[in-house]
Amino acid sequence: MKGKIALEEHWSLPETLEDSRGFVGGSADWKRFERQILELGDERVSEMEKNGIDHQIVSLNSPAVQAVVSTNEAIDLAKRANDTMAKLIGKNRKRFSGFAALPMQDPKAAAEELERCVKEFGYVGALVNSFTQKDKADTAIYYDLPEYRPFWKKVSELDVPFYIHPRSPLLSKAPEYEGHPWLMSSPWGFAADTAVHSLRLCGSGVFREYPNLKVVIGHMGEGIPFFLWRIDARMRFSPRGYTGGDYLGETFIKNFWITTSGNFCTPSFQCALSMVGIDNVLFSADYPFESNKDAAEWFDGLEIAAADKEKIGRTNAIKLFKLDMK
Ligand code: GRE
Ligand code: ZN
């Protein structure tokens, strides 16, 4: 399919590049990766064009700002990243839009930075790497906590989507991964943490307070679509302090969008699509952690109606992010 739009696509400042090193294979892989993630120009555009990707919404790599323990340094880093990325995408607005990086260490500063990025740069939303550390390394703060309500009020007013992107959990907070570093990163820990963060938000009542909030998660929904029925089924017997109202599954289906980033598996796609519906699934690759070719060949080969492919590949993104695609 031509004209695809992809939205979990990463870029890095030189100073946040090291955050990605542990996730990329040997030195040849790293050379390619480093070249590709630092760049928002010719190579990226050529990799898009070869694979029928018209437009990327780009975001800073992970965990970057969320792993900075000093609040002031996090605020400065987010600003530097957003300013630099705005200049780069500004050179090619036909191909690129941006998600803001946010200093979630300070909910008020995060709200102000989001507003600045939307109003000054035309950014189409935010992408945050799950929980934030703050003050000391051994902290993990999730955004369902009451101090984030004013932040969500601003997201709701600006009416832009919020992408919750994975990071690895902290070993001190997740001792079940002890001795299994492979398990706590992208093969499993990424999804487990992002899914719990998403479900915490669903259960917090924030979507009742701000019903227009739109949250996006990648990797085919980080496992949630597969589990959604059971979550609701069990909560009927064991609600234990759940305050989200209605059925959690209804909140998820109404307020969440999922992308195909880095999960090019047809049975998983079929499950996700049948759980969340055709309007809430969006194509993405996860470049340069994944190749656009793998993402596009899989997606283009799916045996679904052409009109459905057009929605997932392109028009759902135009609608959700109010993209100005001529
Ligand atoms: C991602 O951006 O989703 C990602 C990483 C690191 C490893 C794998 C991966 O940031 O998919
Ligand atoms: Zn990603």
mmCIF file of C-alpha atoms in Angstrom, residues 64-275:
data_model
loop_
_atom_site.group_PDB
_atom_site.id
_atom_site.type_symbol
_atom_site.label_atom_id
_atom_site.label_comp_id
_atom_site.label_asym_id
_atom_site.label_seq_id
_atom_site.Cartn_x
_atom_site.Cartn_y
_atom_site.Cartn_z
ATOM 1 C CA ALA A 64 15.681 9.596 27.626
ATOM 2 C CA VAL A 65 13.829 12.311 29.575
ATOM 3 C CA GLN A 66 11.979 9.815 31.803
ATOM 4 C CA ALA A 67 15.268 8.459 33.195
ATOM 5 C CA VAL A 68 16.673 11.846 34.256
ATOM 6 C CA VAL A 69 16.481 12.109 38.047
ATOM 7 C CA SER A 70 16.961 15.871 38.269
ATOM 8 C CA THR A 71 13.732 17.683 37.432
ATOM 9 C CA ASN A 72 15.514 20.778 36.139
ATOM 10 C CA GLU A 73 17.759 18.703 33.907
ATOM 11 C CA ALA A 74 14.736 16.797 32.600
ATOM 12 C CA ILE A 75 12.969 20.066 31.765
ATOM 13 C CA ASP A 76 16.072 21.319 29.923
ATOM 14 C CA LEU A 77 16.608 18.055 28.044
ATOM 15 C CA ALA A 78 12.978 17.918 26.878
ATOM 16 C CA LYS A 79 13.212 21.499 25.610
ATOM 17 C CA ARG A 80 16.492 20.835 23.792
ATOM 18 C CA ALA A 81 15.098 17.701 22.181
ATOM 19 C CA ASN A 82 11.839 19.380 21.151
ATOM 20 C CA ASP A 83 13.549 22.501 19.791
ATOM 21 C CA THR A 84 16.087 20.493 17.804
ATOM 22 C CA MET A 85 13.536 18.075 16.413
ATOM 23 C CA ALA A 86 11.221 20.936 15.427
ATOM 24 C CA LYS A 87 13.994 22.467 13.320
ATOM 25 C CA LEU A 88 14.711 19.150 11.608
ATOM 26 C CA ILE A 89 11.107 18.237 10.832
ATOM 27 C CA GLY A 90 10.533 21.848 9.775
ATOM 28 C CA LYS A 91 12.785 21.174 6.775
ATOM 29 C CA ASN A 92 10.401 18.535 5.467
ATOM 30 C CA ARG A 93 6.866 18.950 6.772
ATOM 31 C CA LYS A 94 5.504 16.817 3.964
ATOM 32 C CA ARG A 95 7.316 13.802 5.423
ATOM 33 C CA PHE A 96 7.498 14.515 9.155
ATOM 34 C CA SER A 97 5.409 15.529 12.150
ATOM 35 C CA GLY A 98 6.493 15.457 15.779
ATOM 36 C CA PHE A 99 5.553 14.148 19.200
ATOM 37 C CA ALA A 100 6.776 16.179 22.175
ATOM 38 C CA ALA A 101 9.124 14.698 24.768
ATOM 39 C CA LEU A 102 7.894 15.743 28.214
ATOM 40 C CA PRO A 103 9.501 16.241 31.652
ATOM 41 C CA MET A 104 6.930 14.208 33.576
ATOM 42 C CA GLN A 105 9.021 14.717 36.751
ATOM 43 C CA ASP A 106 7.052 17.979 37.053
ATOM 44 C CA PRO A 107 3.421 17.693 35.875
ATOM 45 C CA LYS A 108 3.048 21.466 35.511
ATOM 46 C CA ALA A 109 6.250 21.816 33.468
ATOM 47 C CA ALA A 110 5.158 18.836 31.337
ATOM 48 C CA ALA A 111 1.806 20.490 30.616
ATOM 49 C CA GLU A 112 3.530 23.761 29.703
ATOM 50 C CA GLU A 113 6.047 22.023 27.450
ATOM 51 C CA LEU A 114 3.278 20.146 25.657
ATOM 52 C CA GLU A 115 1.361 23.373 25.094
ATOM 53 C CA ARG A 116 4.500 25.110 23.815
ATOM 54 C CA CYS A 117 5.249 22.283 21.380
ATOM 55 C CA VAL A 118 1.687 22.122 20.061
ATOM 56 C CA LYS A 119 1.281 25.879 19.683
ATOM 57 C CA GLU A 120 4.791 26.878 18.563
ATOM 58 C CA PHE A 121 5.842 23.883 16.527
ATOM 59 C CA GLY A 122 2.576 22.251 15.488
ATOM 60 C CA TYR A 123 3.475 19.009 17.262
ATOM 61 C CA VAL A 124 0.581 16.564 17.040
ATOM 62 C CA GLY A 125 0.802 15.044 20.540
ATOM 63 C CA ALA A 126 3.256 13.685 23.097
ATOM 64 C CA LEU A 127 5.199 10.446 23.392
ATOM 65 C CA VAL A 128 6.361 9.546 26.887
ATOM 66 C CA ASN A 129 8.457 6.515 27.844
ATOM 67 C CA SER A 130 6.182 5.054 30.535
ATOM 68 C CA PHE A 131 6.995 5.827 34.196
ATOM 69 C CA THR A 132 9.318 8.612 35.252
ATOM 70 C CA GLN A 133 12.180 8.553 37.709
ATOM 71 C CA LYS A 134 12.541 11.617 39.923
ATOM 72 C CA ASP A 135 15.060 12.791 42.565
ATOM 73 C CA LYS A 136 16.634 9.363 42.976
ATOM 74 C CA ALA A 137 17.215 6.533 40.553
ATOM 75 C CA ASP A 138 15.123 4.085 42.527
ATOM 76 C CA THR A 139 11.748 5.687 41.729
ATOM 77 C CA ALA A 140 9.007 4.845 39.275
ATOM 78 C CA ILE A 141 6.119 7.290 39.086
ATOM 79 C CA TYR A 142 2.974 6.478 37.095
ATOM 80 C CA TYR A 143 0.623 9.091 35.696
ATOM 81 C CA ASP A 144 -2.623 7.867 37.183
ATOM 82 C CA LEU A 145 -1.494 9.480 40.467
ATOM 83 C CA PRO A 146 -3.560 12.484 41.632
ATOM 84 C CA GLU A 147 -0.779 15.022 41.027
ATOM 85 C CA TYR A 148 -1.107 14.374 37.282
ATOM 86 C CA ARG A 149 -4.773 15.409 37.005
ATOM 87 C CA PRO A 150 -3.885 19.007 36.022
ATOM 88 C CA PHE A 151 -1.560 17.570 33.373
ATOM 89 C CA TRP A 152 -4.384 15.464 31.909
ATOM 90 C CA LYS A 153 -6.652 18.520 31.993
ATOM 91 C CA LYS A 154 -4.161 20.273 29.699
ATOM 92 C CA VAL A 155 -3.907 17.238 27.393
ATOM 93 C CA SER A 156 -7.699 17.216 27.209
ATOM 94 C CA GLU A 157 -7.870 20.964 26.450
ATOM 95 C CA LEU A 158 -5.229 20.733 23.743
ATOM 96 C CA ASP A 159 -7.043 17.642 22.423
ATOM 97 C CA VAL A 160 -3.872 15.844 21.298
ATOM 98 C CA PRO A 161 -3.098 12.122 21.709
ATOM 99 C CA PHE A 162 -0.633 10.857 24.321
ATOM 100 C CA TYR A 163 1.540 7.888 23.292
ATOM 101 C CA ILE A 164 2.754 5.678 26.154
ATOM 102 C CA HIS A 165 5.957 4.135 24.862
ATOM 103 C CA PRO A 166 7.810 1.317 26.672
ATOM 104 C CA ARG A 167 10.950 1.358 28.744
ATOM 105 C CA SER A 168 12.417 -1.428 30.858
ATOM 106 C CA PRO A 169 11.172 -1.675 34.443
ATOM 107 C CA LEU A 170 13.696 -1.016 37.223
ATOM 108 C CA LEU A 171 15.097 -4.178 38.749
ATOM 109 C CA SER A 172 14.639 -2.780 42.266
ATOM 110 C CA LYS A 173 10.924 -2.347 41.530
ATOM 111 C CA ALA A 174 10.484 -5.592 39.603
ATOM 112 C CA PRO A 175 12.592 -8.263 41.354
ATOM 113 C CA GLU A 176 10.933 -11.037 39.369
ATOM 114 C CA TYR A 177 13.361 -10.208 36.542
ATOM 115 C CA GLU A 178 16.464 -10.776 38.691
ATOM 116 C CA GLY A 179 19.037 -12.754 36.715
ATOM 117 C CA HIS A 180 17.029 -12.457 33.471
ATOM 118 C CA PRO A 181 18.018 -9.163 31.859
ATOM 119 C CA TRP A 182 16.758 -10.372 28.465
ATOM 120 C CA LEU A 183 13.295 -10.847 29.918
ATOM 121 C CA MET A 184 12.945 -7.397 31.387
ATOM 122 C CA SER A 185 13.631 -5.472 28.176
ATOM 123 C CA SER A 186 11.918 -5.465 24.799
ATOM 124 C CA PRO A 187 10.948 -9.183 24.637
ATOM 125 C CA TRP A 188 8.585 -8.889 27.615
ATOM 126 C CA GLY A 189 9.293 -6.275 30.337
ATOM 127 C CA PHE A 190 8.560 -3.379 27.962
ATOM 128 C CA ALA A 191 5.058 -4.661 27.281
ATOM 129 C CA ALA A 192 4.346 -5.758 30.845
ATOM 130 C CA ASP A 193 5.185 -2.340 32.278
ATOM 131 C CA THR A 194 3.411 -0.361 29.547
ATOM 132 C CA ALA A 195 0.318 -2.540 29.841
ATOM 133 C CA VAL A 196 0.156 -2.080 33.629
ATOM 134 C CA HIS A 197 0.604 1.671 33.187
ATOM 135 C CA SER A 198 -2.245 1.739 30.659
ATOM 136 C CA LEU A 199 -4.531 -0.339 32.867
ATOM 137 C CA ARG A 200 -3.753 1.857 35.898
ATOM 138 C CA LEU A 201 -4.913 4.844 33.848
ATOM 139 C CA CYS A 202 -8.075 2.986 32.802
ATOM 140 C CA GLY A 203 -8.827 2.241 36.431
ATOM 141 C CA SER A 204 -8.100 5.724 37.770
ATOM 142 C CA GLY A 205 -11.223 7.556 36.637
ATOM 143 C CA VAL A 206 -9.172 9.987 34.516
ATOM 144 C CA PHE A 207 -11.180 9.045 31.430
ATOM 145 C CA ARG A 208 -14.434 9.805 33.207
ATOM 146 C CA GLU A 209 -13.087 13.212 34.177
ATOM 147 C CA TYR A 210 -11.725 13.923 30.677
ATOM 148 C CA PRO A 211 -13.650 11.704 28.262
ATOM 149 C CA ASN A 212 -11.918 13.090 25.167
ATOM 150 C CA LEU A 213 -8.438 11.845 26.223
ATOM 151 C CA LYS A 214 -6.788 9.742 23.556
ATOM 152 C CA VAL A 215 -3.989 7.367 24.507
ATOM 153 C CA VAL A 216 -1.935 5.416 21.969
ATOM 154 C CA ILE A 217 0.109 2.295 22.724
ATOM 155 C CA GLY A 218 2.254 0.285 20.352
ATOM 156 C CA HIS A 219 3.361 -3.296 19.730
ATOM 157 C CA MET A 220 -0.220 -4.349 18.894
ATOM 158 C CA GLY A 221 -1.545 -3.117 22.229
ATOM 159 C CA GLU A 222 1.224 -4.452 24.507
ATOM 160 C CA GLY A 223 -0.791 -7.635 25.160
ATOM 161 C CA ILE A 224 -3.922 -5.899 26.435
ATOM 162 C CA PRO A 225 -6.308 -6.860 23.591
ATOM 163 C CA PHE A 226 -5.575 -10.533 24.227
ATOM 164 C CA PHE A 227 -6.331 -10.113 27.931
ATOM 165 C CA LEU A 228 -9.207 -7.624 27.869
ATOM 166 C CA TRP A 229 -12.048 -10.081 28.176
ATOM 167 C CA ARG A 230 -10.501 -11.830 31.153
ATOM 168 C CA ILE A 231 -9.709 -8.556 32.924
ATOM 169 C CA ASP A 232 -13.376 -7.564 32.862
ATOM 170 C CA ALA A 233 -14.557 -11.083 33.607
ATOM 171 C CA ARG A 234 -12.419 -11.362 36.722
ATOM 172 C CA MET A 235 -13.173 -7.852 37.954
ATOM 173 C CA ARG A 236 -16.832 -8.680 38.210
ATOM 174 C CA PHE A 237 -15.849 -11.007 41.062
ATOM 175 C CA SER A 238 -12.912 -9.123 42.431
ATOM 176 C CA PRO A 239 -13.049 -5.343 41.850
ATOM 177 C CA ARG A 240 -10.708 -4.565 44.810
ATOM 178 C CA GLY A 241 -10.613 -0.778 44.767
ATOM 179 C CA TYR A 242 -11.208 -0.309 41.028
ATOM 180 C CA THR A 243 -12.667 3.173 40.510
ATOM 181 C CA GLY A 244 -12.703 3.444 36.722
ATOM 182 C CA GLY A 245 -16.483 3.042 36.327
ATOM 183 C CA ASP A 246 -18.256 1.008 33.612
ATOM 184 C CA TYR A 247 -16.295 -1.944 32.362
ATOM 185 C CA LEU A 248 -12.579 -1.344 31.990
ATOM 186 C CA GLY A 249 -12.764 -2.870 28.514
ATOM 187 C CA GLU A 250 -15.191 -0.181 27.389
ATOM 188 C CA THR A 251 -12.808 2.534 28.580
ATOM 189 C CA PHE A 252 -9.927 0.870 26.760
ATOM 190 C CA ILE A 253 -11.870 0.526 23.533
ATOM 191 C CA LYS A 254 -13.135 4.105 23.703
ATOM 192 C CA ASN A 255 -9.984 5.953 24.786
ATOM 193 C CA PHE A 256 -7.079 3.870 23.440
ATOM 194 C CA TRP A 257 -5.612 3.447 19.967
ATOM 195 C CA ILE A 258 -3.072 0.743 19.202
ATOM 196 C CA THR A 259 -0.312 0.527 16.615
ATOM 197 C CA THR A 260 1.355 -2.353 14.811
ATOM 198 C CA SER A 261 4.882 -1.162 15.757
ATOM 199 C CA GLY A 262 7.392 -3.998 16.048
ATOM 200 C CA ASN A 263 4.744 -6.720 16.139
ATOM 201 C CA PHE A 264 4.253 -7.972 12.613
ATOM 202 C CA CYS A 265 2.222 -11.039 13.508
ATOM 203 C CA THR A 266 -1.059 -11.716 11.741
ATOM 204 C CA PRO A 267 -2.842 -13.714 14.498
ATOM 205 C CA SER A 268 -1.955 -10.969 17.027
ATOM 206 C CA PHE A 269 -3.254 -8.367 14.598
ATOM 207 C CA GLN A 270 -6.506 -10.290 14.111
ATOM 208 C CA CYS A 271 -7.017 -10.513 17.863
ATOM 209 C CA ALA A 272 -6.286 -6.807 18.387
ATOM 210 C CA LEU A 273 -8.473 -5.735 15.485
ATOM 211 C CA SER A 274 -11.415 -7.803 16.640
ATOM 212 C CA MET A 275 -11.091 -6.478 20.208
#
